[in-house]
Coordinates of C-alpha atoms in Angstrom, one line a residue:
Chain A
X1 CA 0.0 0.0 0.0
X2 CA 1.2 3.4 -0.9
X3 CA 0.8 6.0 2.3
X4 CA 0.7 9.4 0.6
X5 CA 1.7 12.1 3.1
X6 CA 0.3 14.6 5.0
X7 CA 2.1 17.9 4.7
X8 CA 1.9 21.4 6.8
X9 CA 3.6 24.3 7.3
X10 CA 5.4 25.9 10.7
X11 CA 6.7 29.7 11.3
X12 CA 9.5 29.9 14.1
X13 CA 8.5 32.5 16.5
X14 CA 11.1 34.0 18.4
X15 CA 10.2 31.9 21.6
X16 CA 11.7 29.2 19.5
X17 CA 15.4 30.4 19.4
X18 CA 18.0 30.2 21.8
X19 CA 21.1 32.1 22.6
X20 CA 22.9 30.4 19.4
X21 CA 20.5 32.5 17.0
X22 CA 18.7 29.4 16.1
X23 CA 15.9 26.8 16.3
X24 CA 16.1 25.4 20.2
X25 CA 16.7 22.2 19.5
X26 CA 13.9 20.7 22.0
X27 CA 11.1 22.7 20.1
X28 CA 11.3 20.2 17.2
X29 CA 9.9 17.8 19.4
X30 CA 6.7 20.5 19.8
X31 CA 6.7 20.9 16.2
X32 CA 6.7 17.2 15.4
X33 CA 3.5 16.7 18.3
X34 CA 2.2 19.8 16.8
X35 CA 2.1 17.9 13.5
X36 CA 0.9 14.7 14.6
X37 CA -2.6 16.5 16.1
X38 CA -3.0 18.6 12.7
X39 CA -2.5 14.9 10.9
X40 CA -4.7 12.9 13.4
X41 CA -7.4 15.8 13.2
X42 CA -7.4 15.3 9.6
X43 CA -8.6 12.1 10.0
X44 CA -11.0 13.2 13.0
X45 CA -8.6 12.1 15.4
X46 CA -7.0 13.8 18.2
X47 CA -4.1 12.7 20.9
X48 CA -6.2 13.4 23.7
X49 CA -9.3 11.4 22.8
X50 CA -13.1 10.5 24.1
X51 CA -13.6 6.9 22.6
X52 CA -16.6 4.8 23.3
X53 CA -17.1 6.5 27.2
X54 CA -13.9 5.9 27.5
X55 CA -10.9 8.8 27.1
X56 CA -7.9 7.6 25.5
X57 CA -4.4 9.2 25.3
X58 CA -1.2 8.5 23.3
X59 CA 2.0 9.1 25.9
X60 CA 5.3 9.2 24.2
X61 CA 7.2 5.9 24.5
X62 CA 10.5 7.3 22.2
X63 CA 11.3 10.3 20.3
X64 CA 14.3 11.3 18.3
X65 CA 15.5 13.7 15.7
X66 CA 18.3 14.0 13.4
X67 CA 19.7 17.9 12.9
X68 CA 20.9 18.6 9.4
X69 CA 20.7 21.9 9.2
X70 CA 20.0 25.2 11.5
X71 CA 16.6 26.6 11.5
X72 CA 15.9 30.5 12.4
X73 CA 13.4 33.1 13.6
X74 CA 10.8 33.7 10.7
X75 CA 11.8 30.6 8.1
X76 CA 8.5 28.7 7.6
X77 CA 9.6 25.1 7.6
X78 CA 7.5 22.5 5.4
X79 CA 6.7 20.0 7.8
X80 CA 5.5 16.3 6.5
X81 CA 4.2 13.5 8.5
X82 CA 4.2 9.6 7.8
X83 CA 2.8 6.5 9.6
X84 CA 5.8 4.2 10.1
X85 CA 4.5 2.0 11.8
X86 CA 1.3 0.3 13.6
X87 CA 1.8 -2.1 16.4
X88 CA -0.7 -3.8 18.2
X89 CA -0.6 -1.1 21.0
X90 CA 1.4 1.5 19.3
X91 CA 1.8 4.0 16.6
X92 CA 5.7 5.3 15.1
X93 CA 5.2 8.6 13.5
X94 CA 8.1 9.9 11.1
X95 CA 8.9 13.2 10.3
X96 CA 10.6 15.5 8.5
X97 CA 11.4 19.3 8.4
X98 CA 12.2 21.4 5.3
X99 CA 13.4 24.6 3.7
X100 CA 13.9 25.2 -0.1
X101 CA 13.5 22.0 -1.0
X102 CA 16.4 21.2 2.1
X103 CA 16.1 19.1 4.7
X104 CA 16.4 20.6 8.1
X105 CA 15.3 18.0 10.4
X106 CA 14.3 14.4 10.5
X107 CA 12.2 12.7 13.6
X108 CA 10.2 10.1 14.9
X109 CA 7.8 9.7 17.8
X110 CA 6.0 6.2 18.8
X111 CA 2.8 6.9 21.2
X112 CA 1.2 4.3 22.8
X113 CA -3.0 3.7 23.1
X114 CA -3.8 4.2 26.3
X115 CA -7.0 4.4 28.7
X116 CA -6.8 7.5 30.8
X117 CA -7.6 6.7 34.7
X118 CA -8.9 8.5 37.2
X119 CA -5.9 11.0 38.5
X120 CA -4.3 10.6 35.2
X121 CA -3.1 7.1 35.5
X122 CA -2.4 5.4 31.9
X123 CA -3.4 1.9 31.1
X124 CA -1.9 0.6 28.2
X125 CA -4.3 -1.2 25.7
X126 CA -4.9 -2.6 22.1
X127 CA -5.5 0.1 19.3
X128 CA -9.6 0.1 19.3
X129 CA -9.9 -1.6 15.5
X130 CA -12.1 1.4 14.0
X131 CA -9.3 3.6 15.7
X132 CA -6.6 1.7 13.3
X133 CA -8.8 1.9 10.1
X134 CA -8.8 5.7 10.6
X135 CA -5.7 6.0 11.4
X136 CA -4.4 3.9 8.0
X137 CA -7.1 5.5 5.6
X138 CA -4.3 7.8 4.3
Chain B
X1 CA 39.1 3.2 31.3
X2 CA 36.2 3.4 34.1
X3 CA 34.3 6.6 33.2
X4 CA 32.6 7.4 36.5
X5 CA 29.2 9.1 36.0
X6 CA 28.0 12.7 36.9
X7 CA 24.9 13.0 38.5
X8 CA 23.0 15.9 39.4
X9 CA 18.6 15.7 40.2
X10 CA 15.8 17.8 38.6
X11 CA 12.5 18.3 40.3
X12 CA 9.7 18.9 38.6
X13 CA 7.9 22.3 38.0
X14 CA 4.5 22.5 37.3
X15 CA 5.1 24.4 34.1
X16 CA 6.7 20.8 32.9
X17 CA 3.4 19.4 33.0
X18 CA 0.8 18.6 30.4
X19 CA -2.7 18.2 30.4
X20 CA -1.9 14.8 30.8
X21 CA -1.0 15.2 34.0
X22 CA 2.8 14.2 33.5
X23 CA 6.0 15.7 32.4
X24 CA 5.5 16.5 28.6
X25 CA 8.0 15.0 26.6
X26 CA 9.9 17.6 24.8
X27 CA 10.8 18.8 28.6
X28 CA 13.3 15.9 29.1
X29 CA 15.6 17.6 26.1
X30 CA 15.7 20.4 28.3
X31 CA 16.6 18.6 31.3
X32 CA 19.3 16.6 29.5
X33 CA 20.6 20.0 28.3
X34 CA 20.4 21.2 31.5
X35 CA 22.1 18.2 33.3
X36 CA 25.1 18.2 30.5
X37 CA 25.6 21.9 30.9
X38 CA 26.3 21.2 34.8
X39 CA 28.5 18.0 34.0
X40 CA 30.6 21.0 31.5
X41 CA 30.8 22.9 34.5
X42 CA 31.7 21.0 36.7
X43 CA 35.2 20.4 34.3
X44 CA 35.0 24.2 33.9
X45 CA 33.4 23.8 30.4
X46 CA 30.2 25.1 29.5
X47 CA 28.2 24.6 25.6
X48 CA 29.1 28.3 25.1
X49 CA 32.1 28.6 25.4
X50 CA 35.0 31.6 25.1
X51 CA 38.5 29.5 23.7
X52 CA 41.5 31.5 22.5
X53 CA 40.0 34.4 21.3
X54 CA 37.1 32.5 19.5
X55 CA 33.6 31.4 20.7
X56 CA 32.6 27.7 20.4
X57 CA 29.5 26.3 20.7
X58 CA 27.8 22.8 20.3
X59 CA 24.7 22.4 18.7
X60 CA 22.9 19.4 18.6
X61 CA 23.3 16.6 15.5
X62 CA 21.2 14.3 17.0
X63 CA 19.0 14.0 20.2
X64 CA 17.0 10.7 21.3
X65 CA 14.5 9.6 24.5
X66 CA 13.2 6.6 25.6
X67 CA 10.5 7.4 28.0
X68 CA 9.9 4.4 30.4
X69 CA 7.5 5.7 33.6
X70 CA 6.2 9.2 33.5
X71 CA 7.2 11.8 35.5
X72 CA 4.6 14.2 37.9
X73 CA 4.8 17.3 39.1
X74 CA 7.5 17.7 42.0
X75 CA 8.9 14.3 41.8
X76 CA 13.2 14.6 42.2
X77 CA 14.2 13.0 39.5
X78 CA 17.9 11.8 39.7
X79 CA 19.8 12.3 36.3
X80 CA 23.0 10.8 35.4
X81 CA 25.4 12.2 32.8
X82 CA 28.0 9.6 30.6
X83 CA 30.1 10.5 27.9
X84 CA 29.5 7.5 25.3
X85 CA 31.7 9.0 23.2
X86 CA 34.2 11.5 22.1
X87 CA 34.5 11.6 18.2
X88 CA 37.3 14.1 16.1
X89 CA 34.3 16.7 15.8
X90 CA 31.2 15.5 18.0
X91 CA 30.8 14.2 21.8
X92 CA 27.4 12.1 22.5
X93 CA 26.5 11.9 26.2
X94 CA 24.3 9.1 27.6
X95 CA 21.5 10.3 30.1
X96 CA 19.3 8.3 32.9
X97 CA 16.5 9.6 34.3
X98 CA 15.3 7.6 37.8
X99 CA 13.3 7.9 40.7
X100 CA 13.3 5.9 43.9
X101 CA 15.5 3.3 41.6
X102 CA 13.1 2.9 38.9
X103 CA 14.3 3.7 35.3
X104 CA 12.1 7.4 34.0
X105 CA 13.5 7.8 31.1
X106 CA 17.1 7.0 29.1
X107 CA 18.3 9.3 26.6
X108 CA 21.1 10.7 24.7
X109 CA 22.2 13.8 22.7
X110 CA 25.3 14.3 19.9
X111 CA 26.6 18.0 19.2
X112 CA 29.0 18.6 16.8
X113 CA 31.9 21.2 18.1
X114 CA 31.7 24.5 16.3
X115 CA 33.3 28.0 15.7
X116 CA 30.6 30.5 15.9
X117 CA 31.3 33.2 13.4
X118 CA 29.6 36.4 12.9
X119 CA 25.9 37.0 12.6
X120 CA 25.4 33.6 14.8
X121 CA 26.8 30.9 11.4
X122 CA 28.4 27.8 12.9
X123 CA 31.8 26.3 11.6
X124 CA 32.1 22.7 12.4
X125 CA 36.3 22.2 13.8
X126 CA 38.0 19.0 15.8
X127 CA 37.5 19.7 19.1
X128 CA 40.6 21.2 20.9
X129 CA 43.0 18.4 22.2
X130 CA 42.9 20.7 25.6
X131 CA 39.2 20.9 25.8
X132 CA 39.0 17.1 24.7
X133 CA 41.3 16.1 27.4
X134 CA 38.5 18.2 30.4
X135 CA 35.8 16.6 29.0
X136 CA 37.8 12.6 29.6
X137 CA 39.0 14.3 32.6
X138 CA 36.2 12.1 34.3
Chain C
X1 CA -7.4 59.2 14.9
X2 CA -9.1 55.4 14.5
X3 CA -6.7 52.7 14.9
X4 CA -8.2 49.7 13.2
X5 CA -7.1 46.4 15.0
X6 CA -4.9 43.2 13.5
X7 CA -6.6 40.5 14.1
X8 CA -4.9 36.8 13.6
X9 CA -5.8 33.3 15.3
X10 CA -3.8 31.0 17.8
X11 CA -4.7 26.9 17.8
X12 CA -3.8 25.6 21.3
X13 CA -1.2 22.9 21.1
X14 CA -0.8 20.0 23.5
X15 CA 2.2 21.3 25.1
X16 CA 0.5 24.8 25.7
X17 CA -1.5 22.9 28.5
X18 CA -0.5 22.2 32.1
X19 CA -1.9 19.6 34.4
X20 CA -4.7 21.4 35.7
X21 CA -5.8 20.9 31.9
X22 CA -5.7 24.5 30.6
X23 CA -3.3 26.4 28.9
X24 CA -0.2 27.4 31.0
X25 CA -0.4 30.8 32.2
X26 CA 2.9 31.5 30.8
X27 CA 2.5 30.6 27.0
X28 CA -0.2 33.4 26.8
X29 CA 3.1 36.2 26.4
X30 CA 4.4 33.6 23.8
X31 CA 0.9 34.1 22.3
X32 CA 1.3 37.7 22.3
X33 CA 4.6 38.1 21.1
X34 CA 4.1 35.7 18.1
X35 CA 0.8 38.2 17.4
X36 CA 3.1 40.9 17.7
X37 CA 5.3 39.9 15.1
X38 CA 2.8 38.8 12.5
X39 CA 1.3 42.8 13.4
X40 CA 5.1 44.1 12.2
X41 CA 5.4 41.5 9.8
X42 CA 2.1 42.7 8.0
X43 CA 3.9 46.1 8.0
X44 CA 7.8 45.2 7.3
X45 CA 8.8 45.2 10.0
X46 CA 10.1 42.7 13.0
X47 CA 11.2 42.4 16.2
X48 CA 14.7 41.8 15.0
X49 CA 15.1 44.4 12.5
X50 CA 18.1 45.0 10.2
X51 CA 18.0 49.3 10.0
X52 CA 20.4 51.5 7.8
X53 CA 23.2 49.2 8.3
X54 CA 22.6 48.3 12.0
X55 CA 20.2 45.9 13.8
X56 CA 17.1 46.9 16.0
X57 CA 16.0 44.8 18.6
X58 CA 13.1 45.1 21.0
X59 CA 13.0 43.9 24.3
X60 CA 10.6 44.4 26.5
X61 CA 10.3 46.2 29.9
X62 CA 6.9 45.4 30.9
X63 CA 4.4 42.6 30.3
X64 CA 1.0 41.8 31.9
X65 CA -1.7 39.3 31.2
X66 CA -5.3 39.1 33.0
X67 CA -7.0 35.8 32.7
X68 CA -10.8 35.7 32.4
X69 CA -11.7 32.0 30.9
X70 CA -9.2 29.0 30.9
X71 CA -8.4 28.5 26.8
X72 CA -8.0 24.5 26.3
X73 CA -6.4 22.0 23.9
X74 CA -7.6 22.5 20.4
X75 CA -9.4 26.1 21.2
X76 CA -8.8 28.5 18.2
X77 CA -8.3 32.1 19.9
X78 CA -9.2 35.0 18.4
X79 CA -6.4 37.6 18.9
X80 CA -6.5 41.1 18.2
X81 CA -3.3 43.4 18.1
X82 CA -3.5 47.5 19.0
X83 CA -0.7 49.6 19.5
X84 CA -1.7 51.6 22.9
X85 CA 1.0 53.7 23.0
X86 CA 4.0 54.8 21.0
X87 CA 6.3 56.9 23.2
X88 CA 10.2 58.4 22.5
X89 CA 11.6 55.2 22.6
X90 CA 9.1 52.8 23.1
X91 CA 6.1 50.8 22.0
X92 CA 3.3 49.3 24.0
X93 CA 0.7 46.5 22.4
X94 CA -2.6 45.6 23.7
X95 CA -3.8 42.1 23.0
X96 CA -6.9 40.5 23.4
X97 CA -7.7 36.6 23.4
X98 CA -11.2 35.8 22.5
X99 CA -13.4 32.4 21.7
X100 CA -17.0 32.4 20.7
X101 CA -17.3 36.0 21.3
X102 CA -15.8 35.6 25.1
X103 CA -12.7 37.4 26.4
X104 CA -10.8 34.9 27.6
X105 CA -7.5 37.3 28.2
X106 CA -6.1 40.4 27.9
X107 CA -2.3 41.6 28.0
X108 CA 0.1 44.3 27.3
X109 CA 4.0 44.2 26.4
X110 CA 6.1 47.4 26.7
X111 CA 9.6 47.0 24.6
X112 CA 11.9 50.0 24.1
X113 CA 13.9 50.3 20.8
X114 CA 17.3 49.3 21.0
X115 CA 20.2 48.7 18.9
X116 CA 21.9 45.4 19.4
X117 CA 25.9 45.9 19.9
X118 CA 28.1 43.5 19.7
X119 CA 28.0 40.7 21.9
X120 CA 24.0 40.8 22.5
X121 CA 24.6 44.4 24.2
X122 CA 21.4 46.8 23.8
X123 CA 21.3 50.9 23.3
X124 CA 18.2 51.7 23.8
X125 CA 17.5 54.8 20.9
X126 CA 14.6 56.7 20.0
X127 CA 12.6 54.9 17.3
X128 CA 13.6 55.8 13.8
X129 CA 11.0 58.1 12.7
X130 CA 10.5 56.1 9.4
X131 CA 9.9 53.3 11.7
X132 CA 7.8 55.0 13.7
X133 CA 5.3 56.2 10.5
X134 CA 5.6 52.8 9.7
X135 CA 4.2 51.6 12.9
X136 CA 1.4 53.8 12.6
X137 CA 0.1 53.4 9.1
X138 CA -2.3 51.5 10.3
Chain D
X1 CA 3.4 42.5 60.8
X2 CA 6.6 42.6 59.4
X3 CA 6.3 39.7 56.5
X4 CA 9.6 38.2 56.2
X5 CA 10.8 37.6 52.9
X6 CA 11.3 33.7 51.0
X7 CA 14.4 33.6 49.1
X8 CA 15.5 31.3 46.6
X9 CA 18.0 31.2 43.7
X10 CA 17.6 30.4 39.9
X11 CA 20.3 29.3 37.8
X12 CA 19.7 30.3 33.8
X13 CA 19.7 27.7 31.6
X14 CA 20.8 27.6 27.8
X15 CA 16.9 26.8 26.5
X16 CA 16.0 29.8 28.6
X17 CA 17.3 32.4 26.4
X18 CA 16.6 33.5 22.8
X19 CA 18.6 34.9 19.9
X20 CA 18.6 37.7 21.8
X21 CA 21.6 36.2 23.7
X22 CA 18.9 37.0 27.3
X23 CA 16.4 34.9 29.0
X24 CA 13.2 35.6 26.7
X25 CA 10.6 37.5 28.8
X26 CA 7.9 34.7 29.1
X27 CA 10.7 32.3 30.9
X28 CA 10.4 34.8 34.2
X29 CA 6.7 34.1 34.6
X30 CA 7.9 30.1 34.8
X31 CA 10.5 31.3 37.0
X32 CA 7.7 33.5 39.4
X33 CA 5.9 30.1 39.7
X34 CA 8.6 27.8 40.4
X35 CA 9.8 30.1 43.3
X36 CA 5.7 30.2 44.6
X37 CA 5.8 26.5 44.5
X38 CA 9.2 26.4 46.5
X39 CA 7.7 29.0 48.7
X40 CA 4.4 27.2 49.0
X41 CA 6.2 23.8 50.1
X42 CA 8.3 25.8 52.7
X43 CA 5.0 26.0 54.4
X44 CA 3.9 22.7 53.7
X45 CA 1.6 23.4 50.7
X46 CA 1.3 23.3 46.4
X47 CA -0.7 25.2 43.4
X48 CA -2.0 21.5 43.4
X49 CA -3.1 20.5 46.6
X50 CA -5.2 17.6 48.0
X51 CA -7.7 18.9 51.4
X52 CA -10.2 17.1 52.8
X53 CA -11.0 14.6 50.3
X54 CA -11.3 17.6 47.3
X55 CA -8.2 19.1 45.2
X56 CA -7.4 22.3 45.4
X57 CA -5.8 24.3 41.9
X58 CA -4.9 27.7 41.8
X59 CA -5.7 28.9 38.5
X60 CA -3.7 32.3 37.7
X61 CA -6.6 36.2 37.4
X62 CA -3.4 38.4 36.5
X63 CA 0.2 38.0 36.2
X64 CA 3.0 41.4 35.8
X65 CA 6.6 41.7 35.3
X66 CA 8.5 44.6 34.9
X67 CA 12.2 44.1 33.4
X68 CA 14.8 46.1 34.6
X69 CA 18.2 44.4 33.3
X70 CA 18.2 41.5 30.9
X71 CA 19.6 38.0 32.7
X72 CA 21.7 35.8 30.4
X73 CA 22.7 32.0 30.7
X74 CA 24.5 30.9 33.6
X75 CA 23.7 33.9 35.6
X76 CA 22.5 33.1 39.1
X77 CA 19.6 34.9 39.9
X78 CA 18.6 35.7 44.0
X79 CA 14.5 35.8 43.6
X80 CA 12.4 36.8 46.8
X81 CA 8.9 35.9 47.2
X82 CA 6.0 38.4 49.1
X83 CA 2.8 37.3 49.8
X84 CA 1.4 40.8 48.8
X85 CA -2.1 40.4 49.4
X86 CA -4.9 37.9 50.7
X87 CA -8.5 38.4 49.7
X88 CA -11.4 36.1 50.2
X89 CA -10.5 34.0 47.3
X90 CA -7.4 35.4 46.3
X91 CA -3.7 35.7 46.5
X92 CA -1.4 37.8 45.2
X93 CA 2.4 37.3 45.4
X94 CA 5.2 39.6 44.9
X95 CA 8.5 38.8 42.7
X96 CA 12.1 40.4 42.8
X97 CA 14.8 38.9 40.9
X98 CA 18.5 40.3 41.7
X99 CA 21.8 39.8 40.4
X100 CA 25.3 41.0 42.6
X101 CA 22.6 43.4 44.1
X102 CA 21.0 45.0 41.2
X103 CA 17.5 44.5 40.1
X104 CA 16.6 42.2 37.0
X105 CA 12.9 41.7 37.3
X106 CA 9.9 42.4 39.3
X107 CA 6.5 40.4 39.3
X108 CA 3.6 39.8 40.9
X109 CA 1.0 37.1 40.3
X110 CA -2.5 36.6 41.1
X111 CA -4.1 33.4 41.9
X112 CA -7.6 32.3 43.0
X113 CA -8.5 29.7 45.2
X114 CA -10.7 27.0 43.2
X115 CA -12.0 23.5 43.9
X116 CA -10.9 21.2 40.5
X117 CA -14.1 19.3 39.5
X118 CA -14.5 16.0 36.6
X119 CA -12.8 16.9 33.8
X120 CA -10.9 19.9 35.3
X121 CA -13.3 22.6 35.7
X122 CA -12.2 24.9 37.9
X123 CA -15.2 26.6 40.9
X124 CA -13.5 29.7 42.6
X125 CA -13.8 29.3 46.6
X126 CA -13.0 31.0 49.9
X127 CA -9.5 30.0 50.6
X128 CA -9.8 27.6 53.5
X129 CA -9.1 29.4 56.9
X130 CA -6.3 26.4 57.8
X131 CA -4.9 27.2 54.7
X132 CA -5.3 31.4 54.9
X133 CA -3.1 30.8 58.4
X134 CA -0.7 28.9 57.0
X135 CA 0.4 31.4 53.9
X136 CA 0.4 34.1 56.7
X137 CA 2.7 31.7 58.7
X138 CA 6.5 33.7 57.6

């Protein structure tokens, strides 16, 4: 199956640099979740979700990124977003930052389905099926 | 050679928080940062750096976390700092997040050394034998 | 004379929240500045301005925000942008944060005009009067 | 009464500041809340606090800083806490942040007393009188 990619757009603010004149590196992570919710709420989804009475949330298991180039204050980064991967229980996001047709940052994030508790315990638990369809109906 | 470890703690703030009730993600990047900025000073170093009449600075390549238990407002969380390794141009430093001896969250992050010139544009150089020598000086 | 008002939007991001649910108090002066900028942009200008050969900067010497209604994950604000006062050598925005026709907060930021030496110093100097018209052609 | 002062220190870190080369103005209202927390525990109490089988949140009305000097990385900032004023249902603390002597900052903060409900809603309240005594209790 071919997974065509979803594709959005991100303007550093100021907030984002640091001392070096650049792109903090920790915000990438931000941009990357930022991403993630503007691809899952294209497909009606969200990270913080009601499902069936139930809520479910997606808590980061890993995350890393891969700096090739600087970004800086005002450059308005193309940002594109591809399932990896769908486990039984978890989901591996990749993406990938860019600026004229130059890569400025490549990342991945794998969340994990969980049941939110009472006092924000997290239970892990199976992808709900109809959950999985949406997400793969790229 | 035994590299003994640096260790230093973080407790949590409230602003490190998500709606999920736990330490967002992104945050541990800062507190690695943090923690390897006090393991540079504690040799005297620091990731900004004056060196012979030139700045140096070390931004990131590469940054990674594996998230293991979450982390809650106010918990201490004890951090460990390890050099993995020390390459002609880049260090990566290995980081361990616990709490009462439970495993938080293990992470690591590569910077490249690097001449800052003028109007904040980053030269890539070996790093200095003499600065390479404090940072093994463990 | 009428000042008209800039208006722009703000989507609330996962990582704006806090544990109590709602957006971190904090992030609403990241709001405002990232308003800010897209005011100046929409006239030429910036916070980090290059000006007859040297740079401008603006940083601020007052900032307030009153809260009226918690703003939550996935709320789209409504923020408006006025300038309130220009003085000698400095600026002061109003902002206001809106959903569904409720206030939900209102700030102000104060920054003074400076020129940015070497080494991150800052002159404060009276805005350039270009600048200034510039500001005000609104 | 005289109302002793809480003191605490804040070291600046490198994600702290912007391309500025200074700790970016937002950070200080992060840095106001952290010291309230630290001020808060010294007395036995949090801005989340469990009391009598409810939970107690403190959701922030207003929030002021006024920036006298910028701080950069590394710098060591001494910060003093005031309770400046207790009203029914509110609080309002006082900020100074100082460095070898000289003013950097000064904040204030508002906070009402609310009971967190389902699905964090927030219901303003009289602060509790065991709790009013022990904020008054420097």
């Amino acid at each position: 199956m071919r997974r065509p990619v979803f594709r959005t757009t991100r303007r550093i603010e100021f907030a984002d640099t640091d001392m070096a004149g650049i792109v903090h590196f920790a915000n990438f992570f931000r941009f990357m979740e930022a991403a993630e919710v503007e691809f899952l709420r294209s497909r009606g989804l969200s990270v913080a979700l009601p499902w069936k009475g139930e809520r479910l949330g997606f808590p980061r298991v890993a995350a890393a990124c891969d700096y090739l180039q600087p970004a800086r204050f005002e450059d308005v980064l193309v940002v594109t977003v591809k399932i990896r991967r769908i486990g039984r229980k978890s989901v591996t996001y990749g993406f990938e930052f860019s600026q004229n047709g130059q890569i400025v940052a490549r990342g991945k994030i794998t969340s994990v389905c969980c049941r939110v508790l009472e006092d924000h315990q997290l239970e892990p638990i199976p992808i709900p099926a109809a959950l999985r369809r949406r997400l793969k109906s790229v």
